[in-house]
Amino acid sequence: MTPSLTRCVLLHGLAIELWGQPDLMADALGGVWAQLPLTHGDAQDSATQISEQISSSRTAGLSAELRSPERHAAPAVSHSGDRVVIDAEFARFELDKSSLSGSFTFDPSATTTHRRALCDVFLMGLTRLLAECGLFDLHGACVELDGRGLLLVGPSGSGKTTATLNLIASGADYVSDDAVLISRTADSVHAFSFRRQPLLCRSTLRHFPEFGPQQEDMSANGKSYVEPAHLGGGDFRESIAPTVILLCELTRQSPSRVEPVGKLETVLALMQQSASLAFSRERPQAHLALIRQLADQCVAFRIRAGEDLLRDRSLLRRLIRRALDNQQQVRQESVDQSPAVSA
């Protein structure tokens, strides 16, 4: 029996039809589902109607089902034509690329005992579905500060979230933390939110008492979602075109530094933090071209973050401003020294 269309949601111009029992996904995934920046419609709103409201013709589908899938100790990914299957111990995600639809099946007993495992499989499947629609994942954070889009990139433990919170405390608007979607628009590459709130571990929370005691979310590996407005920063923004890329590195040594980075190093860093490149069989060239365009439209710096950033939250903003001013001065001197071309 074919499941019925029960709800439609919007995710950055993509209309997603939810089939069957979509509430199962919310119940199983907890904060991971709640943090997706979705605009919800009801069963009487067709995906086509919602798409027309935002001038988008892209439509994808998601369904959820309670069932005990075959057991696999670790996620295993298999490909067969247009079909991609992700199998794990308590969950299964099937993607049909030809119809842009995904089916999420999970063991009901795992919603309380292995919720993180369910979330891992779902996010692996969702990012594959979004990549087919031109929205590629990036392990990074994004804010808007002083009219510029700042994209913070780096591996886990590199200080992205702490730097993001410092910038918010300095007046930045929040876009996303830890996970960002990038996509090509009419004239540039935009970074789109993939998480409504920052996600903090206990050690980071200790440096931001404004958030107070927080309940750990077991769907997010025991970390806590926090409201960025508590830091007195700006508003939530769904997207922005980045013009500055910040490669994060935690040194623990003071003073902290912000240093220029070359284009090749920037592209390599973006590739290393783009998980979907690892599974992209049909779209790697499009994905790589997007990364190169993103690097071309931005200036890039490396943040060597020391403990002084924890003592002075406005320091990072000042260091970034200084680095941008220095780079602008170097460019201007280069223009002034270039020989004039006569007709």
Short mmCIF file of C-alpha atoms in Angstrom, two decimals:
data_model
loop_
_atom_site.label_atom_id
_atom_site.label_comp_id
_atom_site.label_asym_id
_atom_site.label_seq_id
_atom_site.Cartn_x
_atom_site.Cartn_y
_atom_site.Cartn_z
CA MET A 1 0.00 0.00 0.00
CA THR A 2 1.41 3.38 -1.02
CA PRO A 3 1.65 5.83 1.90
CA SER A 4 -0.39 9.02 1.63
CA LEU A 5 0.92 12.56 1.44
CA THR A 6 0.32 14.07 4.87
CA ARG A 7 2.49 17.19 5.09
CA CYS A 8 4.84 19.46 3.18
CA VAL A 9 7.83 21.38 4.45
CA LEU A 10 10.21 23.88 2.90
CA LEU A 11 13.97 23.73 3.27
CA HIS A 12 15.70 26.66 1.53
CA GLY A 13 13.68 26.61 -1.66
CA LEU A 14 13.26 22.84 -1.71
CA ALA A 15 9.71 21.58 -1.18
CA ILE A 16 9.79 18.25 0.66
CA GLU A 17 6.71 16.06 0.68
CA LEU A 18 6.33 14.00 3.87
CA TRP A 19 4.56 10.71 3.25
CA GLY A 20 3.03 8.18 5.63
CA GLN A 21 3.67 9.09 9.28
CA PRO A 22 6.08 12.06 9.35
CA ASP A 23 5.58 12.51 13.09
CA LEU A 24 7.56 9.30 13.48
CA MET A 25 10.65 11.17 12.31
CA ALA A 26 10.12 13.96 14.83
CA ASP A 27 9.57 11.45 17.63
CA ALA A 28 12.57 9.30 16.71
CA LEU A 29 15.05 12.07 15.92
CA GLY A 30 14.24 14.54 18.69
CA GLY A 31 16.37 17.68 18.54
CA VAL A 32 18.05 16.75 15.25
CA TRP A 33 14.68 16.99 13.46
CA ALA A 34 13.49 19.98 15.49
CA GLN A 35 16.66 21.94 14.66
CA LEU A 36 16.24 21.67 10.89
CA PRO A 37 15.16 25.13 9.64
CA LEU A 38 11.92 23.87 8.11
CA THR A 39 8.83 25.86 7.20
CA HIS A 40 5.83 23.63 7.81
CA GLY A 41 2.66 23.28 5.78
CA ASP A 42 -0.27 20.97 6.37
CA ALA A 43 -1.77 18.10 4.39
CA GLN A 44 -3.81 20.50 2.24
CA ASP A 45 -0.72 22.35 1.01
CA SER A 46 0.73 20.54 -1.99
CA ALA A 47 4.47 20.69 -2.57
CA THR A 48 3.79 22.38 -5.91
CA GLN A 49 1.78 25.16 -4.25
CA ILE A 50 4.48 25.76 -1.67
CA SER A 51 7.13 25.75 -4.37
CA GLU A 52 5.26 28.40 -6.32
CA GLN A 53 5.28 30.65 -3.27
CA ILE A 54 9.06 30.75 -3.37
CA SER A 55 9.50 30.43 -7.17
CA SER A 56 11.02 26.96 -6.87
CA SER A 57 10.22 23.87 -8.92
CA ARG A 58 12.42 21.48 -6.93
CA THR A 59 10.48 18.83 -5.03
CA ALA A 60 11.71 15.88 -2.98
CA GLY A 61 9.99 13.30 -0.81
CA LEU A 62 10.56 11.70 2.60
CA SER A 63 8.71 8.90 4.37
CA ALA A 64 9.17 7.13 7.71
CA GLU A 65 8.15 3.67 8.89
CA LEU A 66 8.42 1.72 12.14
CA ARG A 67 9.95 -1.66 11.37
CA SER A 68 12.92 -3.71 12.52
CA PRO A 69 15.42 -3.57 9.65
CA GLU A 70 18.21 -6.06 9.10
CA ARG A 71 20.97 -5.63 11.68
CA HIS A 72 24.34 -4.18 10.68
CA ALA A 73 27.02 -3.38 13.26
CA ALA A 74 28.12 -0.21 11.39
CA PRO A 75 26.47 1.85 8.64
CA ALA A 76 26.96 0.13 5.30
CA VAL A 77 26.30 2.01 2.06
CA SER A 78 25.40 0.20 -1.15
CA HIS A 79 24.68 1.53 -4.64
CA SER A 80 22.58 0.00 -7.38
CA GLY A 81 21.74 2.27 -10.30
CA ASP A 82 19.69 5.18 -8.98
CA ARG A 83 19.20 3.49 -5.62
CA VAL A 84 21.36 4.12 -2.55
CA VAL A 85 20.81 2.13 0.66
CA ILE A 86 22.29 2.94 4.07
CA ASP A 87 21.95 0.05 6.52
CA ALA A 88 22.81 0.20 10.22
CA GLU A 89 22.00 -1.76 13.33
CA PHE A 90 18.69 -0.07 14.08
CA ALA A 91 17.83 1.92 10.96
CA ARG A 92 17.79 1.93 7.18
CA PHE A 93 17.59 4.80 4.68
CA GLU A 94 16.76 4.15 1.03
CA LEU A 95 17.27 6.88 -1.55
CA ASP A 96 15.81 6.79 -5.03
CA LYS A 97 17.73 9.46 -6.95
CA SER A 98 15.50 9.25 -10.02
CA SER A 99 12.44 10.36 -8.04
CA LEU A 100 14.34 12.38 -5.40
CA SER A 101 12.69 10.42 -2.60
CA GLY A 102 13.99 8.89 0.61
CA SER A 103 12.50 6.28 2.93
CA PHE A 104 13.60 6.07 6.57
CA THR A 105 12.91 2.81 8.42
CA PHE A 106 13.88 2.30 12.04
CA ASP A 107 13.47 -0.06 14.96
CA PRO A 108 10.93 1.39 17.45
CA SER A 109 12.91 0.03 20.39
CA ALA A 110 15.88 2.22 19.43
CA THR A 111 14.10 5.56 19.92
CA THR A 112 14.98 5.51 23.62
CA THR A 113 18.13 3.37 23.67
CA HIS A 114 19.98 4.23 20.46
CA ARG A 115 18.57 7.56 19.29
CA ARG A 116 21.98 8.87 18.26
CA ALA A 117 22.44 5.91 15.90
CA LEU A 118 19.07 6.63 14.29
CA CYS A 119 20.04 10.28 13.82
CA ASP A 120 23.36 9.34 12.19
CA VAL A 121 21.64 7.18 9.58
CA PHE A 122 18.94 9.78 8.93
CA LEU A 123 21.44 12.62 8.47
CA MET A 124 23.59 10.47 6.15
CA GLY A 125 20.51 9.80 4.04
CA LEU A 126 19.19 13.35 4.15
CA THR A 127 22.51 14.88 3.08
CA ARG A 128 22.60 12.49 0.12
CA LEU A 129 19.07 13.50 -0.83
CA LEU A 130 19.89 17.21 -0.51
CA ALA A 131 23.07 16.77 -2.59
CA GLU A 132 20.94 15.41 -5.40
CA CYS A 133 18.98 18.66 -5.18
CA GLY A 134 22.07 20.87 -5.30
CA LEU A 135 22.36 21.56 -1.55
CA PHE A 136 25.75 20.26 -0.35
CA ASP A 137 26.74 19.82 3.27
CA LEU A 138 29.77 21.50 4.83
CA HIS A 139 31.15 20.92 8.32
CA GLY A 140 31.25 24.52 9.43
CA ALA A 141 29.46 27.47 11.00
CA CYS A 142 28.25 30.76 9.55
CA VAL A 143 27.39 34.24 10.84
CA GLU A 144 26.83 37.72 9.41
CA LEU A 145 29.01 40.45 10.91
CA ASP A 146 29.46 44.05 9.79
CA GLY A 147 27.65 43.31 6.52
CA ARG A 148 29.89 40.34 5.67
CA GLY A 149 29.10 36.64 5.59
CA LEU A 150 31.69 34.76 7.65
CA LEU A 151 32.08 31.02 7.08
CA LEU A 152 34.00 29.19 9.81
CA VAL A 153 35.43 25.83 8.75
CA GLY A 154 37.45 23.17 10.54
CA PRO A 155 37.41 19.66 11.98
CA SER A 156 35.74 18.77 15.27
CA GLY A 157 37.51 20.35 18.22
CA SER A 158 39.02 23.20 16.19
CA GLY A 159 37.08 25.91 18.04
CA LYS A 160 34.36 26.71 15.45
CA THR A 161 31.51 26.88 17.94
CA THR A 162 33.43 28.96 20.49
CA ALA A 163 34.50 31.39 17.76
CA THR A 164 30.92 31.55 16.47
CA LEU A 165 29.57 32.35 19.95
CA ASN A 166 32.22 35.04 20.46
CA LEU A 167 31.18 36.69 17.20
CA ILE A 168 27.50 36.51 18.18
CA ALA A 169 28.38 38.13 21.51
CA SER A 170 30.03 40.88 19.43
CA GLY A 171 26.80 41.54 17.54
CA ALA A 172 26.82 38.98 14.70
CA ASP A 173 23.66 37.45 13.26
CA TYR A 174 23.53 33.65 13.57
CA VAL A 175 23.10 31.49 10.46
CA SER A 176 24.24 27.98 11.44
CA ASP A 177 26.62 26.02 13.64
CA ASP A 178 28.54 22.80 12.97
CA ALA A 179 26.63 22.05 9.74
CA VAL A 180 25.99 24.37 6.79
CA LEU A 181 24.46 23.80 3.38
CA ILE A 182 26.02 25.49 0.36
CA SER A 183 24.34 26.00 -2.98
CA ARG A 184 24.76 28.12 -6.09
CA THR A 185 22.30 30.97 -6.54
CA ALA A 186 21.93 33.32 -9.50
CA ASP A 187 25.18 35.21 -8.93
CA SER A 188 27.08 33.58 -6.06
CA VAL A 189 27.39 30.67 -3.64
CA HIS A 190 25.17 30.99 -0.59
CA ALA A 191 25.53 29.33 2.81
CA PHE A 192 22.23 28.09 4.23
CA SER A 193 21.34 27.21 7.79
CA PHE A 194 21.17 23.52 8.69
CA ARG A 195 20.71 24.02 12.43
CA ARG A 196 18.52 26.60 14.14
CA GLN A 197 20.66 26.78 17.28
CA PRO A 198 24.32 26.20 18.23
CA LEU A 199 25.16 22.84 19.78
CA LEU A 200 27.50 22.98 22.80
CA CYS A 201 29.40 20.37 24.76
CA ARG A 202 29.84 20.71 28.52
CA SER A 203 33.34 22.17 28.31
CA THR A 204 32.17 24.97 25.98
CA LEU A 205 29.09 25.69 28.10
CA ARG A 206 31.33 26.48 31.08
CA HIS A 207 32.69 29.52 29.24
CA PHE A 208 29.22 30.92 28.49
CA PRO A 209 27.30 31.20 31.78
CA GLU A 210 24.57 33.26 30.05
CA PHE A 211 23.01 30.00 28.86
CA GLY A 212 22.61 28.67 32.40
CA PRO A 213 21.94 24.97 33.08
CA GLN A 214 21.09 23.12 29.87
CA GLN A 215 19.43 19.77 29.27
CA GLU A 216 21.56 17.42 27.21
CA ASP A 217 19.99 16.17 23.99
CA MET A 218 20.62 12.46 23.53
CA SER A 219 19.95 12.76 19.80
CA ALA A 220 23.02 15.02 19.63
CA ASN A 221 25.52 12.88 21.50
CA GLY A 222 24.74 14.43 24.87
CA LYS A 223 25.40 18.02 23.77
CA SER A 224 22.99 20.88 24.41
CA TYR A 225 21.20 23.24 22.02
CA VAL A 226 21.31 26.87 23.16
CA GLU A 227 19.54 30.08 22.17
CA PRO A 228 22.11 32.48 20.64
CA ALA A 229 20.00 35.52 21.53
CA HIS A 230 21.05 35.00 25.17
CA LEU A 231 24.46 36.38 24.17
CA GLY A 232 22.89 39.66 23.10
CA GLY A 233 23.75 39.22 19.44
CA GLY A 234 21.68 39.79 16.34
CA ASP A 235 18.92 37.83 14.64
CA PHE A 236 18.67 34.42 13.00
CA ARG A 237 19.32 34.47 9.25
CA GLU A 238 18.47 31.55 6.98
CA SER A 239 21.23 32.26 4.48
CA ILE A 240 23.98 34.61 3.37
CA ALA A 241 26.60 34.82 0.63
CA PRO A 242 29.95 34.36 2.42
CA THR A 243 32.73 36.79 1.61
CA VAL A 244 35.17 35.65 4.33
CA ILE A 245 36.31 32.10 5.10
CA LEU A 246 37.91 31.45 8.49
CA LEU A 247 39.86 28.20 8.89
CA CYS A 248 39.76 27.40 12.60
CA GLU A 249 42.67 25.96 14.57
CA LEU A 250 42.85 25.63 18.35
CA THR A 251 46.34 26.34 19.71
CA ARG A 252 45.66 27.25 23.37
CA GLN A 253 48.55 29.69 23.06
CA SER A 254 48.16 33.43 23.38
CA PRO A 255 48.09 35.77 21.63
CA SER A 256 45.56 34.55 19.11
CA ARG A 257 46.31 35.34 15.46
CA VAL A 258 44.37 35.72 12.21
CA GLU A 259 46.60 35.09 9.20
CA PRO A 260 45.95 35.17 5.43
CA VAL A 261 45.50 31.82 3.67
CA GLY A 262 46.07 31.02 -0.01
CA LYS A 263 43.42 29.82 -2.44
CA LEU A 264 44.72 26.25 -2.76
CA GLU A 265 44.85 25.74 1.01
CA THR A 266 41.31 27.12 1.28
CA VAL A 267 39.94 24.76 -1.38
CA LEU A 268 41.62 21.76 0.27
CA ALA A 269 40.20 22.71 3.67
CA LEU A 270 36.69 23.03 2.22
CA MET A 271 37.04 19.64 0.51
CA GLN A 272 38.17 17.98 3.73
CA GLN A 273 35.07 19.25 5.54
CA SER A 274 32.62 18.26 2.76
CA ALA A 275 31.43 14.79 3.70
CA SER A 276 29.18 14.41 0.66
CA LEU A 277 32.22 14.47 -1.63
CA ALA A 278 33.07 11.01 -0.33
CA PHE A 279 29.85 9.47 -1.64
CA SER A 280 29.14 11.71 -4.63
CA ARG A 281 29.48 9.43 -7.66
CA GLU A 282 27.54 11.37 -10.26
CA ARG A 283 27.99 14.91 -8.92
CA PRO A 284 31.60 15.28 -7.74
CA GLN A 285 32.51 17.72 -10.52
CA ALA A 286 29.53 19.95 -9.74
CA HIS A 287 30.38 19.81 -6.04
CA LEU A 288 34.05 20.64 -6.64
CA ALA A 289 33.12 23.49 -8.96
CA LEU A 290 30.89 24.88 -6.20
CA ILE A 291 33.74 24.69 -3.68
CA ARG A 292 36.11 26.47 -6.07
CA GLN A 293 33.54 29.21 -6.73
CA LEU A 294 33.04 29.65 -2.98
CA ALA A 295 36.80 30.03 -2.48
CA ASP A 296 36.98 32.52 -5.38
CA GLN A 297 34.27 34.79 -3.94
CA CYS A 298 35.89 34.93 -0.48
CA VAL A 299 39.05 36.09 1.20
CA ALA A 300 40.40 33.48 3.59
CA PHE A 301 42.23 33.56 6.91
CA ARG A 302 43.36 31.03 9.48
CA ILE A 303 42.33 31.64 13.08
CA ARG A 304 44.99 30.37 15.46
CA ALA A 305 42.80 30.56 18.55
CA GLY A 306 44.38 30.92 21.96
CA GLU A 307 42.87 31.12 25.41
CA ASP A 308 42.77 34.92 25.21
CA LEU A 309 39.64 34.57 23.04
CA LEU A 310 37.87 33.11 26.07
CA ARG A 311 38.85 36.06 28.23
CA ASP A 312 38.01 38.76 25.67
CA ARG A 313 35.00 37.94 23.53
CA SER A 314 35.38 41.00 21.31
CA LEU A 315 39.00 40.13 20.46
CA LEU A 316 38.18 37.91 17.49
CA ARG A 317 36.05 40.61 15.87
CA ARG A 318 38.92 43.09 16.22
CA LEU A 319 41.45 40.60 14.81
CA ILE A 320 39.25 39.90 11.78
CA ARG A 321 38.74 43.62 11.13
CA ARG A 322 42.49 44.20 11.35
CA ALA A 323 43.25 41.32 8.99
CA LEU A 324 40.71 42.60 6.45
CA ASP A 325 42.11 46.15 6.68
CA ASN A 326 45.67 44.88 6.21
CA GLN A 327 44.69 42.85 3.18
CA GLN A 328 42.87 45.80 1.65
CA GLN A 329 45.94 47.96 2.20
CA VAL A 330 48.18 45.38 0.50
CA ARG A 331 45.84 45.24 -2.47
CA GLN A 332 45.75 49.00 -2.76
CA GLU A 333 49.55 49.23 -2.64
CA SER A 334 49.75 46.59 -5.36
CA VAL A 335 47.40 48.62 -7.57
CA ASP A 336 49.33 51.83 -6.91
CA GLN A 337 52.63 50.18 -7.85
CA SER A 338 51.41 48.51 -11.03
CA PRO A 339 52.69 50.20 -14.22
CA ALA A 340 50.25 52.35 -16.14
CA VAL A 341 49.16 51.05 -19.54
CA SER A 342 49.15 53.65 -22.27
CA ALA A 343 46.80 53.55 -25.21
#
